CSV table of C-alpha atoms in Angstrom, one decimal:
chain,number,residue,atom,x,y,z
A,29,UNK,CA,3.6,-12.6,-1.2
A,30,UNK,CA,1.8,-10.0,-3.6
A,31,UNK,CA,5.3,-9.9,-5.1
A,32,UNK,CA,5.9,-13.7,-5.6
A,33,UNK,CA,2.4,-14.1,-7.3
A,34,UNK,CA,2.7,-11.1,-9.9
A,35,UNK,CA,5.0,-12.9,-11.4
A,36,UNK,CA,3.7,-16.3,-10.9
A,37,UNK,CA,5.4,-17.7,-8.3
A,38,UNK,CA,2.8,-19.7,-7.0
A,39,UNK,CA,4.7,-22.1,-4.8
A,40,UNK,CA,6.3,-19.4,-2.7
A,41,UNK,CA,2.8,-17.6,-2.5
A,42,UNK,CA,1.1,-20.8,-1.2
A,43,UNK,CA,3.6,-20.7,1.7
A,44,UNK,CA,3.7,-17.2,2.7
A,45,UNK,CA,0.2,-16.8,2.2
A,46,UNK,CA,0.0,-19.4,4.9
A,47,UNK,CA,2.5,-18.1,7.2
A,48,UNK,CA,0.9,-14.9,7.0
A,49,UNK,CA,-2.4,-16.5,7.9
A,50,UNK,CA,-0.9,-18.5,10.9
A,51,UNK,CA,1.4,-15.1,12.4
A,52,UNK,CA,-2.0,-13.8,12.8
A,53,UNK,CA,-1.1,-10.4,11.2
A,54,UNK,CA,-4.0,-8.8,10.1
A,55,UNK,CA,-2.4,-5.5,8.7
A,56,UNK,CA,-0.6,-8.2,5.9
A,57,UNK,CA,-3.8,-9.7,5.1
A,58,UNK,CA,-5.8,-6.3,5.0
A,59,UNK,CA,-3.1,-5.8,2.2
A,60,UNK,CA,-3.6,-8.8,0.5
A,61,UNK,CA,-7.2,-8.8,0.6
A,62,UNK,CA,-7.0,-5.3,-1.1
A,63,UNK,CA,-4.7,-6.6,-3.5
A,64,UNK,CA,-6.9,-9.4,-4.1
A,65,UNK,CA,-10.1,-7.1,-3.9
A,66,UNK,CA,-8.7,-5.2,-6.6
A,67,UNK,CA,-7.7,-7.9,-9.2
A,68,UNK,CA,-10.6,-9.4,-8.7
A,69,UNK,CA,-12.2,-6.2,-9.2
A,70,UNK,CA,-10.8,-5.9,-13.0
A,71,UNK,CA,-12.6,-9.2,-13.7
A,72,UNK,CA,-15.9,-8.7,-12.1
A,73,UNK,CA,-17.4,-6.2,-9.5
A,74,UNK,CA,-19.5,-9.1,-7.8
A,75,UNK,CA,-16.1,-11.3,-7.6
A,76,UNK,CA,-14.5,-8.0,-5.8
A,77,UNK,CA,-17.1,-7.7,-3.5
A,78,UNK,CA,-17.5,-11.1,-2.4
A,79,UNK,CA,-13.6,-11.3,-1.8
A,80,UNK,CA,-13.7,-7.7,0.0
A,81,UNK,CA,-16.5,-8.9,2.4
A,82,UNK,CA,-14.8,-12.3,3.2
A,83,UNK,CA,-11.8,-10.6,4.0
A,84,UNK,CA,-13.3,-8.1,5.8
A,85,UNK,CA,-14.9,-10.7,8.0
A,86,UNK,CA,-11.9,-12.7,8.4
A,87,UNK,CA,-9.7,-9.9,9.5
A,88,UNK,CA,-12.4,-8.6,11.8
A,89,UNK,CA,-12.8,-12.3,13.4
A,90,UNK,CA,-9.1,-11.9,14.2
A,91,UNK,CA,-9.1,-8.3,15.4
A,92,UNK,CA,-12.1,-9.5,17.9
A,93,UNK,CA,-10.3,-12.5,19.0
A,94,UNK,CA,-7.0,-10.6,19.9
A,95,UNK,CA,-6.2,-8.8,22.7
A,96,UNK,CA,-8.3,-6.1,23.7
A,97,UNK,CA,-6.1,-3.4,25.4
A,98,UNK,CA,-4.1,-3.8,22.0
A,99,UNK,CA,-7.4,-3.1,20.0
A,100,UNK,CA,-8.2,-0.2,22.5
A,101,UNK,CA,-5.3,1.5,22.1
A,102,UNK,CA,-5.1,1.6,18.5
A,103,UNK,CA,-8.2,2.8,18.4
A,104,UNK,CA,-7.1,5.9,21.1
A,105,UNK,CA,-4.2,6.4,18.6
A,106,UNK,CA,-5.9,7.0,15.6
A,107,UNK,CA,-8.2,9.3,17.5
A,108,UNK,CA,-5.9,11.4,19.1
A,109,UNK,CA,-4.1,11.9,15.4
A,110,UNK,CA,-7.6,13.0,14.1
A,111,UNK,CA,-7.3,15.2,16.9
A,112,UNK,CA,-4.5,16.8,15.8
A,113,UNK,CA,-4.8,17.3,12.0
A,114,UNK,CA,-5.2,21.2,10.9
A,115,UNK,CA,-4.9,22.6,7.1
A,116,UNK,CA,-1.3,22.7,6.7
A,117,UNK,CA,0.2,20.4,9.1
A,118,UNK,CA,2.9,20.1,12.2
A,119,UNK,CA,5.6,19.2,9.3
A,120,UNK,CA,7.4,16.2,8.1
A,121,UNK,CA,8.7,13.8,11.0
A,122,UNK,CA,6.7,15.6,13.7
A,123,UNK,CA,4.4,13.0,14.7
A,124,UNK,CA,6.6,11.5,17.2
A,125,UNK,CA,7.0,14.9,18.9
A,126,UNK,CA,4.1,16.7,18.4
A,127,UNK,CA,1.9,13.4,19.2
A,128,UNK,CA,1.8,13.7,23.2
A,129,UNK,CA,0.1,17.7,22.5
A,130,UNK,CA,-2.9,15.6,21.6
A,131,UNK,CA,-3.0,12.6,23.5
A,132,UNK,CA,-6.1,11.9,25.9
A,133,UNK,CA,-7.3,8.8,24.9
A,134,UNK,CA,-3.8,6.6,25.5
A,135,UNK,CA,-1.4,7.2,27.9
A,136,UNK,CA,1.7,8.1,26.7
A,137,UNK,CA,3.4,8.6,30.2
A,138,UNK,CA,2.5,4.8,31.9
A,139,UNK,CA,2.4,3.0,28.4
A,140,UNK,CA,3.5,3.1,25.0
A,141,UNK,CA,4.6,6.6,23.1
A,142,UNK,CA,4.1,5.8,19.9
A,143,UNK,CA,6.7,7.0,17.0
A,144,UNK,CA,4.1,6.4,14.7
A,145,UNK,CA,0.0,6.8,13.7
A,146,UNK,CA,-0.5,3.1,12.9
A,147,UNK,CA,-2.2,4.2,9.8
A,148,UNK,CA,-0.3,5.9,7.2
A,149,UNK,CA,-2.6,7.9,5.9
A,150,UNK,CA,-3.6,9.6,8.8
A,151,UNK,CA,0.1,10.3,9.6
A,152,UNK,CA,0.3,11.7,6.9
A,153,UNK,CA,-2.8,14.4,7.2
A,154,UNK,CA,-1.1,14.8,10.7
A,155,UNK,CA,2.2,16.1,9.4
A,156,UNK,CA,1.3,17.9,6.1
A,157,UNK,CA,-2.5,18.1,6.8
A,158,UNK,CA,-5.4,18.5,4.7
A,159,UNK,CA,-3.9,20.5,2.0
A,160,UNK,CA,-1.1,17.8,1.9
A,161,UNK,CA,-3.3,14.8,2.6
A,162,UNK,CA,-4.8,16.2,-0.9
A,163,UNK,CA,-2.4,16.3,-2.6
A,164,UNK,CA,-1.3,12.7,-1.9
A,165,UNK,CA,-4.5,11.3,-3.1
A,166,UNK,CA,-4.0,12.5,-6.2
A,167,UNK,CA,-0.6,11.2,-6.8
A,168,UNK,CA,-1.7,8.0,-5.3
A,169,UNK,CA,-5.0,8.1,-7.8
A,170,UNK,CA,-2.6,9.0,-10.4
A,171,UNK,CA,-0.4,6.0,-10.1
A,172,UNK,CA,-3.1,3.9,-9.9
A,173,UNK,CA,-4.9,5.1,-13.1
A,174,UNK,CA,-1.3,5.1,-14.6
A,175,UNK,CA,-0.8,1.3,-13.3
A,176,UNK,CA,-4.2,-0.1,-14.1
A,177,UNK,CA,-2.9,-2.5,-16.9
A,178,UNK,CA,0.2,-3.4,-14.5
A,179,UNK,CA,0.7,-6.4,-12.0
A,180,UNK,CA,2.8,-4.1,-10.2
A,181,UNK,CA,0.3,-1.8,-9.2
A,182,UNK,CA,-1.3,-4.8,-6.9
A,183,UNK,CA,2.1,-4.6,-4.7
A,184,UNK,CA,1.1,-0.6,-4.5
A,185,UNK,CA,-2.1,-1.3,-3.4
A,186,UNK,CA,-1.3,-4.1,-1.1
A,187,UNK,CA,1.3,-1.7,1.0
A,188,UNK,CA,-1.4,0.7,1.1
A,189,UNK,CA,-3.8,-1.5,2.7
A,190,UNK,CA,-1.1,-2.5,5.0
A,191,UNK,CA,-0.7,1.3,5.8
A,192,UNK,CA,-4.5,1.4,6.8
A,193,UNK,CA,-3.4,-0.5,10.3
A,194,UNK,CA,0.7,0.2,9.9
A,195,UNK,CA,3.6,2.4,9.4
A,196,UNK,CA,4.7,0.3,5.4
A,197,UNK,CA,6.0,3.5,4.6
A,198,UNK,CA,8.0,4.6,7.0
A,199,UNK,CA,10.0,0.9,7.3
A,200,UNK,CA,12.7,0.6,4.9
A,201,UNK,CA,11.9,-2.8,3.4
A,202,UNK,CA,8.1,-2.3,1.9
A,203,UNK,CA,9.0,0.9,1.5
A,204,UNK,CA,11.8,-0.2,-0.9
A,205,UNK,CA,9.7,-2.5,-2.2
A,206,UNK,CA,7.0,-0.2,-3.1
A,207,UNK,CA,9.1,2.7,-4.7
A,208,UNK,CA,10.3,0.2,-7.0
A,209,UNK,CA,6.6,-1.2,-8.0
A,210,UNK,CA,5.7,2.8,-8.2
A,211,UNK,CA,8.6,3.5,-10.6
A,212,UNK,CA,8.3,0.1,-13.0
A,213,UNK,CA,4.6,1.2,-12.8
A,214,UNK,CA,5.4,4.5,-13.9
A,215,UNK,CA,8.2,3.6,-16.5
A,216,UNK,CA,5.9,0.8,-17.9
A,217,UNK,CA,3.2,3.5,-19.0
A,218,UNK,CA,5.5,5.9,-20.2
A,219,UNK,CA,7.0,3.0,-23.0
A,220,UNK,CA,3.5,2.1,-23.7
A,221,UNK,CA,2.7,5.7,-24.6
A,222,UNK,CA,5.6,5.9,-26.8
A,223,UNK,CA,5.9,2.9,-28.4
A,224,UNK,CA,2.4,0.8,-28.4
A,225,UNK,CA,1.5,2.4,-31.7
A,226,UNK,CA,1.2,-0.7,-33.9
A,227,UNK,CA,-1.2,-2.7,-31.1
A,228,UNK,CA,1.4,-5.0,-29.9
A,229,UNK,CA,1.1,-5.5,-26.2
A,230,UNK,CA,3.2,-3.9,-23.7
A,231,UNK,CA,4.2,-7.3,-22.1
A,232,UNK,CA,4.5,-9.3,-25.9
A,233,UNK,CA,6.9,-5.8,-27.1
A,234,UNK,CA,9.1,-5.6,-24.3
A,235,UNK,CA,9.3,-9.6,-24.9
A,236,UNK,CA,10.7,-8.7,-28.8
A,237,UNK,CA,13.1,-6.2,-27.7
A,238,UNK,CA,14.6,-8.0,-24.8
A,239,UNK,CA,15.6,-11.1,-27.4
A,240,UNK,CA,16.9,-8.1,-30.2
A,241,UNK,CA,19.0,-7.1,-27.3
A,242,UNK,CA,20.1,-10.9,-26.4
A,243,UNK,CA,20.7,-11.5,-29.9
A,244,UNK,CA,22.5,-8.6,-31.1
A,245,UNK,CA,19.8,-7.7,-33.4
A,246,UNK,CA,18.6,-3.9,-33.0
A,247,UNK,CA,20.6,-1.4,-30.6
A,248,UNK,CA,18.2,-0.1,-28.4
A,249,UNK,CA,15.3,-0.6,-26.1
């Protein structure tokens, strides 16, 4: 969805947006609302909040109405990974194993063992701990200050919100579809610091030298 409407796609957004809104999934719309939050954000702070709080009481509507062991135990999860963070960490792709060590609020025996935190932040402090969970909001900070100018920095925002109540990094699919959003995000700034020297716009310059390249005229990007 984010996807679709950085480029303008507005006809496919309309119609996942209301999928999304129908399935109910309110770790999709907590990334959209971010995304949203944060676009709006760049245009005015009271537009941001406005758009923050509404979602914020539209996902909360839905988390009330839905089932309340499911509520309960995600709440036990995140918990018991608090629980278990330390300075350094239990290592990459421990959760799953080291999880049950510090399990009292769910039961991992009689119901669900969970391969992962539900929040990927906190998995992340789990496995590398503070030191690493440090260390990650600065690259994420970084790519963010990097991206500001960049549509594609909403679709790196939206999997983060998504992360808040999910796993978006550890499935295959957003987390594709993030890397690639990270690195345009990343090579977009690096040709704006070398090249926007004459105050032609990133978007407008990379217009000029895709049509050189079309027509022959110039020989590289």
């Amino acid at each position: 969805l984010v996807a679709c409407a950085t480029v303008r796609l507005w006809l496919p957004s309309l119609g996942l947006l209301v999928v999304l809104v129908l399935s109910h999934s309110r770790g999709g719309l907590l990334g959209v609302c971010c995304a949203a939050t944060a676009l709006a954000f760049a245009k005015s702070w009271k537009l941001g909040a406005a758009i923050a709080l509404s979602g914020a009481l539209f996902i909360g509507t839905l988390a009330y109405l839905g089932a309340a062991s499911d509520n309960a135990e995600r709440l036990g999860i995140w918990a018991d990974t608090i629980n278990g963070i330390t300075i350094f960490g239990h290592g990459l792709g421990s959760f799953r194993y080291v999880f049950p060590d510090y399990a009292s609020h769910i039961n991992i025996i009689l119901g669900t063992r969970p391969d992962h935190a539900h929040d990927d932040f906190l998995e992340i402090l789990f496995e590398t701990g503070i030191v690493g969970g440090f260390f990650a909001l600065i690259a994420f900070g970084v790519i963010l200050a990097r991206g500001r100018h960049y549509a594609e920095t909403l679709i790196v925002i939206c999997t983060a919100g998504l992360g808040i109540t999910n796993f978006p990094f550890h499935i295959p699919s957003t987390l594709f579809l993030a890397a690639f959003a990270i690195g345009r995000v990343l090579r977009l700034d690096s040709l704006y610091r070398e090249h926007n020297v004459s105050g032609i716009s990133l978007r407008g310059q990379l217009c000029i030298e895709g049509r050189a390249v079309h027509t022959g005229v110039g020989t590289e990007i």
